[in-house]
Coordinates of C-alpha atoms and ligand atoms in Angstrom, one line a residue:
M1 CA 4.9 -30.8 36.3
D2 CA 1.4 -32.5 36.5
Q3 CA -1.1 -30.9 38.8
K4 CA -3.1 -33.3 41.0
I5 CA -6.9 -33.3 41.3
F6 CA -9.0 -35.0 43.9
I7 CA -12.6 -35.5 42.8
K8 CA -15.4 -36.5 45.2
T9 CA -18.8 -37.3 43.9
F10 CA -22.2 -37.3 45.7
G11 CA -25.6 -38.1 44.1
C12 CA -26.8 -40.0 41.1
Q13 CA -25.1 -41.8 38.2
M14 CA -25.4 -38.7 36.1
N15 CA -23.0 -37.0 38.6
E16 CA -20.7 -40.0 38.3
Y17 CA -20.7 -39.7 34.5
D18 CA -20.1 -35.9 34.8
S19 CA -17.2 -36.4 37.2
N20 CA -15.6 -38.8 34.7
R21 CA -16.1 -36.3 31.9
I22 CA -14.8 -33.5 34.0
Y23 CA -11.6 -35.5 34.6
D24 CA -11.3 -36.2 30.8
T25 CA -11.5 -32.4 30.4
V26 CA -9.0 -31.3 33.1
K27 CA -6.5 -33.8 31.9
K28 CA -6.1 -31.6 28.9
I29 CA -4.7 -28.9 31.1
G30 CA -2.3 -31.2 32.9
Y31 CA -4.3 -32.5 35.9
I32 CA -4.0 -36.2 36.9
K33 CA -6.2 -37.8 39.5
T34 CA -5.2 -38.6 43.0
N35 CA -7.1 -40.6 45.7
K36 CA -5.2 -38.8 48.5
Y37 CA -6.6 -35.5 49.7
E38 CA -3.3 -34.2 50.9
E39 CA -1.7 -34.6 47.5
A40 CA -4.2 -32.4 45.6
N41 CA -3.6 -29.0 44.1
C42 CA -7.2 -29.0 43.1
Y43 CA -10.1 -30.3 45.1
L44 CA -13.4 -30.8 43.2
L45 CA -16.7 -31.7 44.9
N46 CA -19.5 -32.8 42.6
T47 CA -22.7 -32.3 44.7
C48 CA -26.3 -33.5 44.9
H49 CA -29.3 -31.5 46.1
I50 CA -32.1 -34.1 46.0
R51 CA -32.8 -34.5 49.7
D52 CA -32.1 -32.4 52.9
K53 CA -28.7 -32.1 54.5
A54 CA -27.2 -32.0 51.0
K55 CA -26.0 -28.5 51.5
E56 CA -24.7 -29.1 55.0
K57 CA -22.8 -32.2 53.7
V58 CA -21.0 -29.9 51.3
Y59 CA -19.9 -27.5 54.0
H60 CA -18.9 -30.4 56.3
E61 CA -16.8 -31.8 53.5
I62 CA -15.1 -28.4 52.9
G63 CA -14.4 -28.2 56.6
R64 CA -12.6 -31.5 56.3
V65 CA -10.5 -30.3 53.4
K66 CA -9.7 -27.1 55.3
K67 CA -8.4 -29.2 58.3
I68 CA -6.3 -31.4 56.1
F69 CA -4.7 -28.3 54.4
R70 CA -4.4 -26.2 57.6
S71 CA -0.6 -26.1 57.5
K72 CA -0.2 -26.5 53.7
K73 CA -0.9 -24.5 50.6
K74 CA -4.6 -24.4 50.0
P75 CA -5.8 -26.3 46.9
L76 CA -8.0 -24.7 44.3
V77 CA -11.6 -25.6 45.6
I78 CA -14.3 -26.2 42.9
I79 CA -17.9 -27.0 43.7
T80 CA -19.9 -28.5 40.8
G81 CA -23.2 -30.3 40.5
C82 CA -26.7 -29.6 41.7
V83 CA -26.0 -27.7 45.0
A84 CA -23.6 -25.5 43.0
Q85 CA -26.4 -24.7 40.6
A86 CA -29.0 -24.0 43.3
E87 CA -26.8 -22.1 45.8
H88 CA -24.0 -20.6 43.7
Q89 CA -23.6 -17.0 45.0
E90 CA -24.7 -17.9 48.5
M91 CA -21.9 -20.6 48.6
L92 CA -19.2 -18.2 47.6
K93 CA -20.4 -15.7 50.3
R94 CA -20.8 -18.3 53.1
E95 CA -17.5 -20.2 52.5
P96 CA -14.6 -18.1 51.2
Y97 CA -12.5 -21.2 51.0
I98 CA -14.5 -22.1 47.8
D99 CA -12.9 -20.6 44.7
L100 CA -15.1 -21.7 41.8
V101 CA -18.7 -22.7 41.5
I102 CA -19.7 -24.5 38.3
G103 CA -23.2 -25.7 37.5
P104 CA -24.0 -29.0 35.7
Q105 CA -24.6 -27.3 32.3
A106 CA -21.3 -25.4 32.3
Y107 CA -18.7 -28.1 32.5
H108 CA -17.4 -27.1 29.1
K109 CA -16.1 -23.9 30.7
I110 CA -14.2 -25.7 33.5
N111 CA -10.7 -25.5 31.9
D112 CA -11.0 -21.8 31.1
S113 CA -12.4 -21.2 34.6
I114 CA -9.4 -22.9 36.2
L115 CA -6.9 -21.2 34.0
N116 CA -8.4 -17.7 34.4
Y117 CA -8.9 -18.0 38.1
T118 CA -7.2 -15.4 40.3
E119 CA -7.6 -15.2 44.0
K120 CA -9.2 -11.8 43.7
K121 CA -12.0 -13.0 41.5
K122 CA -14.2 -16.0 42.5
I123 CA -15.8 -17.7 39.5
D124 CA -19.5 -18.5 39.2
E125 CA -20.5 -20.4 36.0
T126 CA -24.1 -21.5 36.3
D127 CA -25.8 -20.8 33.0
F128 CA -27.9 -23.6 31.4
D129 CA -26.2 -24.4 28.2
A130 CA -26.5 -28.1 27.6
V131 CA -25.9 -27.8 23.8
S132 CA -22.5 -26.2 24.2
K133 CA -21.6 -28.6 27.1
F134 CA -22.2 -31.8 25.0
E135 CA -20.8 -30.3 21.8
Y136 CA -17.6 -29.5 23.7
L137 CA -17.5 -32.9 25.6
S138 CA -18.1 -34.9 22.4
R139 CA -14.7 -33.5 21.1
I140 CA -13.0 -35.0 24.1
K141 CA -12.7 -38.8 24.3
N142 CA -14.7 -40.5 27.1
R143 CA -11.9 -42.5 28.8
S144 CA -14.1 -44.3 31.3
G145 CA -12.7 -47.6 30.1
K146 CA -15.0 -49.5 32.5
T147 CA -16.6 -52.8 31.7
S148 CA -19.9 -51.2 32.6
S149 CA -19.9 -47.6 31.4
F150 CA -22.4 -44.8 31.9
L151 CA -23.4 -42.7 28.9
T152 CA -25.6 -39.6 29.5
I153 CA -28.1 -39.2 26.6
Q154 CA -30.5 -36.7 28.1
E155 CA -30.4 -34.0 30.8
G156 CA -32.9 -32.0 32.7
C157 CA -36.6 -32.3 33.3
D158 CA -39.8 -30.5 32.3
K159 CA -42.1 -32.4 34.5
F160 CA -41.9 -30.4 37.7
C161 CA -43.1 -33.0 40.3
H162 CA -44.0 -31.0 43.3
F163 CA -41.3 -32.5 45.5
C164 CA -38.3 -32.4 43.2
V165 CA -35.4 -29.9 42.6
V166 CA -34.1 -31.5 39.4
P167 CA -35.9 -29.1 37.0
Y168 CA -34.3 -26.2 38.8
T169 CA -30.8 -27.7 39.2
R170 CA -30.5 -29.4 35.8
G171 CA -32.7 -27.1 33.7
P172 CA -35.0 -28.0 30.9
E173 CA -35.1 -31.3 29.1
Y174 CA -32.4 -31.6 26.5
S175 CA -31.6 -34.7 24.3
R176 CA -28.2 -35.1 22.9
P177 CA -27.8 -35.7 19.1
F178 CA -28.4 -39.3 18.2
N179 CA -25.1 -39.8 16.3
Q180 CA -23.1 -38.1 19.0
I181 CA -24.3 -40.7 21.4
V182 CA -23.7 -43.7 19.1
D183 CA -20.2 -42.4 18.5
E184 CA -19.5 -42.2 22.2
A185 CA -20.9 -45.7 22.7
K186 CA -18.6 -47.1 20.0
N187 CA -15.7 -45.3 21.6
L188 CA -16.5 -46.8 25.0
A189 CA -16.8 -50.2 23.4
D190 CA -13.3 -49.8 21.8
Q191 CA -12.0 -49.0 25.3
G192 CA -13.4 -52.2 26.8
A193 CA -17.0 -51.4 27.8
K194 CA -19.2 -54.5 27.5
E195 CA -22.2 -52.8 29.1
I196 CA -23.6 -49.4 28.4
I197 CA -26.0 -47.7 30.9
L198 CA -27.8 -44.9 29.1
L199 CA -28.6 -42.1 31.6
G200 CA -31.0 -39.2 31.9
Q201 CA -33.1 -37.6 34.6
N202 CA -35.9 -38.6 32.3
V203 CA -34.1 -41.0 30.1
N204 CA -37.1 -42.3 28.3
A205 CA -38.2 -38.8 27.3
Y206 CA -35.2 -38.9 25.0
N207 CA -36.2 -37.4 21.6
D208 CA -33.8 -36.2 19.0
D209 CA -36.0 -35.0 16.1
G210 CA -38.3 -38.1 16.5
L211 CA -35.5 -40.5 17.3
R212 CA -36.4 -42.0 20.6
L213 CA -34.7 -44.1 23.3
S214 CA -36.0 -47.3 21.5
N215 CA -34.1 -46.3 18.3
L216 CA -31.0 -45.6 20.3
I217 CA -31.0 -49.0 22.1
L218 CA -31.5 -50.8 18.8
E219 CA -28.6 -48.8 17.2
I220 CA -26.2 -49.3 20.1
E221 CA -27.1 -53.0 20.0
K222 CA -25.4 -53.2 16.6
I223 CA -22.0 -52.6 18.3
N224 CA -20.5 -56.1 18.5
K225 CA -18.5 -55.6 21.6
I226 CA -21.4 -54.4 23.6
A227 CA -23.2 -57.3 25.3
R228 CA -25.6 -55.5 27.6
I229 CA -27.7 -52.3 27.5
R230 CA -29.6 -50.7 30.4
Y231 CA -31.2 -47.3 30.9
T232 CA -32.1 -45.2 33.9
T233 CA -34.2 -43.3 35.2
S234 CA -37.4 -43.5 33.4
H235 CA -40.8 -41.9 34.0
P236 CA -44.0 -44.0 33.5
R237 CA -45.5 -41.3 31.2
D238 CA -42.7 -41.8 28.7
M239 CA -42.9 -45.6 28.7
T240 CA -44.2 -45.6 25.2
D241 CA -45.2 -48.6 23.1
D242 CA -42.0 -48.3 20.9
L243 CA -39.9 -48.7 24.0
I244 CA -42.0 -51.6 25.3
E245 CA -41.6 -53.3 21.9
V246 CA -37.8 -53.1 22.4
Y247 CA -38.2 -55.9 24.9
K248 CA -39.5 -58.1 22.0
N249 CA -36.9 -57.0 19.5
S250 CA -33.6 -56.5 21.4
K251 CA -31.2 -59.2 22.4
K252 CA -29.1 -57.0 24.5
I253 CA -31.6 -55.0 26.7
M254 CA -31.4 -56.3 30.2
P255 CA -34.6 -57.7 31.8
L256 CA -34.8 -55.2 34.6
I257 CA -36.8 -51.9 34.4
H258 CA -36.2 -49.2 37.0
L259 CA -39.5 -47.3 36.8
P260 CA -40.1 -45.0 39.8
I261 CA -43.7 -44.8 41.0
Q262 CA -43.3 -42.9 44.3
S263 CA -46.6 -43.9 45.8
G264 CA -49.4 -46.5 45.4
S265 CA -52.2 -44.0 45.9
D266 CA -53.7 -42.0 43.0
K267 CA -54.5 -39.2 45.5
I268 CA -50.8 -38.8 46.4
L269 CA -49.6 -39.1 42.8
N270 CA -52.0 -36.3 41.9
L271 CA -50.8 -34.1 44.8
M272 CA -47.2 -34.8 43.7
N273 CA -48.1 -33.7 40.1
R274 CA -46.8 -37.0 38.7
K275 CA -49.3 -36.9 35.8
H276 CA -49.8 -40.7 35.8
T277 CA -52.1 -43.0 37.7
I278 CA -51.6 -46.5 39.3
K279 CA -53.7 -47.9 36.4
D280 CA -51.3 -46.4 33.9
Y281 CA -48.4 -48.0 35.7
L282 CA -50.1 -51.4 35.9
K283 CA -50.9 -51.2 32.2
I284 CA -47.2 -50.8 31.5
Y285 CA -46.4 -53.7 33.8
D286 CA -48.9 -56.0 32.2
K287 CA -47.7 -55.2 28.7
I288 CA -44.1 -55.9 29.6
K289 CA -45.0 -59.1 31.4
M290 CA -47.0 -60.2 28.4
I291 CA -43.8 -59.9 26.3
N292 CA -41.5 -61.6 28.8
P293 CA -42.7 -62.7 32.3
S294 CA -39.2 -62.9 33.6
I295 CA -38.6 -59.1 33.3
E296 CA -38.5 -57.5 36.8
F297 CA -39.3 -54.0 38.0
S298 CA -37.6 -51.8 40.5
S299 CA -38.8 -48.5 41.8
D300 CA -38.4 -45.4 44.0
F301 CA -40.9 -44.6 46.8
I302 CA -41.4 -41.4 48.7
V303 CA -42.8 -42.0 52.2
G304 CA -44.9 -39.4 54.0
Y305 CA -45.5 -36.9 51.2
P306 CA -47.7 -34.1 52.7
G307 CA -51.3 -35.4 52.7
E308 CA -50.4 -39.1 52.8
E309 CA -52.9 -40.8 55.1
E310 CA -52.6 -44.3 56.5
K311 CA -54.9 -45.6 53.8
D312 CA -52.7 -44.1 51.1
F313 CA -49.6 -45.7 52.6
E314 CA -51.5 -49.0 52.8
K315 CA -52.1 -48.8 49.0
T316 CA -48.3 -48.4 48.5
L317 CA -47.7 -51.6 50.5
E318 CA -50.4 -53.4 48.5
L319 CA -48.8 -52.3 45.2
I320 CA -45.4 -53.5 46.4
N321 CA -47.0 -56.9 47.2
K322 CA -48.5 -57.1 43.8
I323 CA -45.5 -56.1 41.7
E324 CA -42.8 -57.6 44.0
F325 CA -40.3 -55.0 43.0
I326 CA -36.6 -55.8 43.3
N327 CA -33.9 -53.4 44.5
S328 CA -36.1 -50.5 45.2
Y329 CA -35.3 -47.3 47.0
S330 CA -37.4 -45.6 49.6
F331 CA -37.0 -42.1 51.0
I332 CA -38.7 -40.0 53.6
F333 CA -40.1 -36.9 51.9
S334 CA -37.7 -34.0 52.2
P335 CA -38.9 -30.5 51.6
R336 CA -36.7 -28.9 48.9
P337 CA -36.2 -25.1 48.5
G338 CA -38.2 -23.6 45.6
T339 CA -40.5 -26.6 45.1
V340 CA -44.2 -26.5 45.4
A341 CA -44.2 -29.0 48.2
E342 CA -41.6 -27.0 50.3
K343 CA -44.3 -25.1 52.2
L344 CA -46.9 -27.9 52.6
K345 CA -47.8 -29.2 56.1
Q346 CA -45.4 -31.9 57.1
I347 CA -46.4 -35.2 58.5
D348 CA -45.2 -36.0 62.1
K349 CA -41.7 -37.4 62.2
S350 CA -42.6 -40.5 64.3
I351 CA -45.2 -41.5 61.7
L352 CA -42.7 -41.0 58.9
L353 CA -40.1 -43.2 60.6
K354 CA -42.7 -45.9 61.3
R355 CA -43.8 -45.9 57.6
L356 CA -40.3 -46.0 56.3
K357 CA -39.5 -49.0 58.5
K358 CA -42.6 -50.8 57.3
I359 CA -42.0 -50.1 53.6
Q360 CA -38.4 -51.1 53.8
K361 CA -39.2 -54.3 55.6
Q362 CA -41.5 -55.3 52.8
L363 CA -39.1 -54.2 50.0
F364 CA -36.2 -56.0 51.7
D365 CA -38.2 -59.1 52.3
N366 CA -39.0 -59.3 48.6
Q367 CA -35.4 -58.8 47.8
I368 CA -34.2 -61.5 50.2
K369 CA -36.9 -63.9 48.8
K370 CA -35.9 -63.3 45.2
N371 CA -32.2 -63.7 46.0
K372 CA -32.8 -66.9 47.9
F373 CA -34.7 -68.3 44.9
L374 CA -31.4 -68.1 43.0
E375 CA -29.5 -70.4 45.3
N376 CA -28.3 -73.5 43.5
K377 CA -29.2 -71.9 40.1
I378 CA -26.8 -71.0 37.3
I379 CA -26.9 -67.3 36.2
E380 CA -25.0 -65.2 33.7
V381 CA -22.7 -62.6 35.3
L382 CA -20.7 -59.8 33.6
V383 CA -17.4 -59.6 35.5
E384 CA -16.7 -56.0 36.3
N385 CA -13.8 -55.9 38.7
Q386 CA -11.8 -57.5 41.5
T387 CA -13.2 -57.1 45.0
D388 CA -11.5 -54.4 47.1
D389 CA -9.3 -57.0 48.8
K390 CA -8.3 -58.3 45.3
L391 CA -9.1 -61.8 46.4
R392 CA -12.2 -62.4 44.4
L393 CA -14.2 -61.1 41.5
F394 CA -17.2 -58.9 41.4
G395 CA -19.8 -58.9 38.7
R396 CA -23.5 -58.2 38.0
S397 CA -26.4 -60.5 37.1
E398 CA -28.8 -59.5 34.4
Y399 CA -31.0 -58.1 37.2
M400 CA -28.1 -56.0 38.6
N401 CA -27.5 -58.2 41.6
S402 CA -23.9 -58.0 42.9
V403 CA -22.3 -61.4 42.5
I404 CA -19.0 -62.4 44.2
F405 CA -16.9 -65.4 43.3
D406 CA -13.4 -66.7 43.0
G407 CA -11.5 -66.1 39.8
N408 CA -8.6 -64.3 38.2
K409 CA -8.6 -60.8 36.9
E410 CA -8.2 -61.9 33.3
L411 CA -11.9 -62.7 33.4
I412 CA -12.9 -59.1 33.8
G413 CA -15.1 -58.1 30.9
K414 CA -16.3 -61.6 30.3
I415 CA -19.8 -63.0 30.8
L416 CA -19.6 -66.2 32.9
K417 CA -22.1 -68.7 34.1
I418 CA -22.0 -68.7 37.9
R419 CA -23.6 -71.2 40.2
I420 CA -25.1 -69.4 43.1
E421 CA -24.5 -71.0 46.5
K422 CA -25.3 -68.4 49.1
T423 CA -27.3 -65.1 49.1
N424 CA -28.2 -62.2 51.4
Q425 CA -30.2 -59.1 50.8
H426 CA -27.6 -57.3 48.7
T427 CA -25.2 -60.0 47.3
L428 CA -25.1 -63.4 45.7
F429 CA -22.0 -65.6 46.3
G430 CA -21.1 -68.5 44.0
H431 CA -18.5 -70.2 41.9
I432 CA -17.7 -70.3 38.2
H433 CA -19.7 -73.0 36.4
Q434 CA -18.6 -72.1 32.8
I435 CA -16.3 -69.5 31.4
T436 CA -17.6 -69.3 27.8
G437 CA -21.1 -67.9 28.6
K438 CA -22.5 -65.6 26.0
K439 CA -20.0 -64.7 23.2
V440 CA -18.5 -61.3 23.9
A441 CA -16.1 -60.0 21.2
Ligands
SAM1 N1 -36.8 -38.8 37.2 C1 -37.1 -39.8 38.1 C2 -38.6 -40.0 38.3 O1 -39.4 -39.4 37.7 O2 -39.0 -40.8 39.1 C3 -36.5 -39.5 39.5 C4 -35.2 -38.9 39.6 S1 -34.8 -38.4 41.3 C5 -33.2 -37.9 40.9 C6 -34.6 -39.9 42.2 C7 -35.5 -40.2 43.3 O3 -35.3 -39.3 44.4 C8 -37.0 -39.9 42.9 O4 -37.5 -41.0 42.2 C9 -37.6 -39.8 44.3 O5 -38.1 -41.0 44.8 C10 -36.5 -39.2 45.2 N2 -36.7 -37.8 45.5 C11 -36.7 -36.8 44.7 N3 -37.0 -35.7 45.4 C12 -37.3 -36.1 46.7 C13 -37.7 -35.4 47.9 N4 -37.9 -34.1 47.9 N5 -37.8 -36.1 49.0 C14 -37.5 -37.4 49.0 N6 -37.2 -38.1 47.9 C15 -37.0 -37.4 46.8
SF4_2 FE1 -37.8 -35.0 39.5 FE2 -38.2 -37.2 38.0 FE3 -40.3 -35.6 38.6 FE4 -38.4 -34.7 36.9 S1 -39.8 -36.5 36.6 S2 -39.4 -33.6 38.5 S3 -36.6 -35.6 37.8 S4 -39.0 -36.8 40.0
F3S3 FE1 -28.8 -35.3 42.9 FE2 -28.7 -33.6 40.9 FE3 -28.6 -36.3 40.5 S1 -29.9 -33.4 42.7 S2 -29.8 -37.0 42.2 S3 -27.1 -35.0 41.5 S4 -29.7 -34.8 39.2

């Protein structure tokens, strides 16, 4: 009889990709997915460690599972992801309800770990072994089958920004072999993907023996059924000219670049160990805009990094005004265990909250303004799904805006022209203007 697995995912898109791949893997040993906790024989929590409370969130979630199974047979409890990597032995000691802890570079061992598990011996698999992981996973078909599919091409980070845990939880930078990625993209296209989102903690640092992200985009572009290509998250230092040139040469790369800057002050960038300046960033921006002025930028910001004075914060606001980022993320600095910034003197909480409110107002105002500008315009939308209530369709514009409109589910996977009627900060609402749109095989 099939075993049932409940998978819950916190964190970034790479975790989402990993959760899908874990599911492709455990299916081989007879597990099928359930959306109901109480049905599960196996409960898997894929965790994120990027900001505080991550660890507590995990124990809180385990508490919930314990409650649900109080009067039932306990499921096999597996913790994967970045908290698993950072806290492995400590987790097993603190919460005996956890059975297996498996780090992000050890997912190729998950089936053996499950099959070999006995109650007397908890399992801790947290070696960094990205090569074996991807070699193993490339032999198992990616069954994502989604119109917009994630594809991890690069893992880990060697940059060691002083605030960030990723180099510790995901290990050193590793780029998957070029052909392995192209094969996976073809396979995703055969299963219905129309958009590929290439992923990496430092996606534009991708380098397989001299083959860079630019080469990969231009190769994936040759797959007929793929209509759109995106990549995330990139680092300004790796925004090399060959990648910038892609915006001249590619017909399928989308006109939105997510390029985190974190702060508008060179002093803070230096304290953060970002290894780039505001001038470097603006140079990239200018080069891109010279190629195509309609390309937009989005970014990540950290508010209240230790040492941030009012004048540094003002510089961030000035930069936001200048670039008019869309869809940006802003976070209060959160000290992370083991990082250089962990022990630095923190800024007063009331100042942090004030600054967050201010930056978010400015970012959100930009977003609202840009969305409003689209009212009564016709834009191209890739239809991804039905809305949760199944009454309408959901898709994304070239700039990743969520777009909602009436239509039947046969249109999923098509690119339509949608006339936008109403907008708010997060969503555009409209109706179908034309079904043909761009030709998608
Ligand atoms: N590699 C990307 C880059 O270089 O910008 C960032 C990847 S990180 C997973 C995503 C975002 O989380 C970062 O851009 C940063 O804004 C935020 N972040 C990371 N560590 C943080 C911390 N300690 N406190 C607050 N935000 C943090
Ligand atoms: Fe973290 Fe990105 Fe810096 Fe790497 S480059 S340490 S992932 S913020
Ligand atoms: Fe979180 Fe790890 Fe991604 S810390 S943001 S799940 S790389």
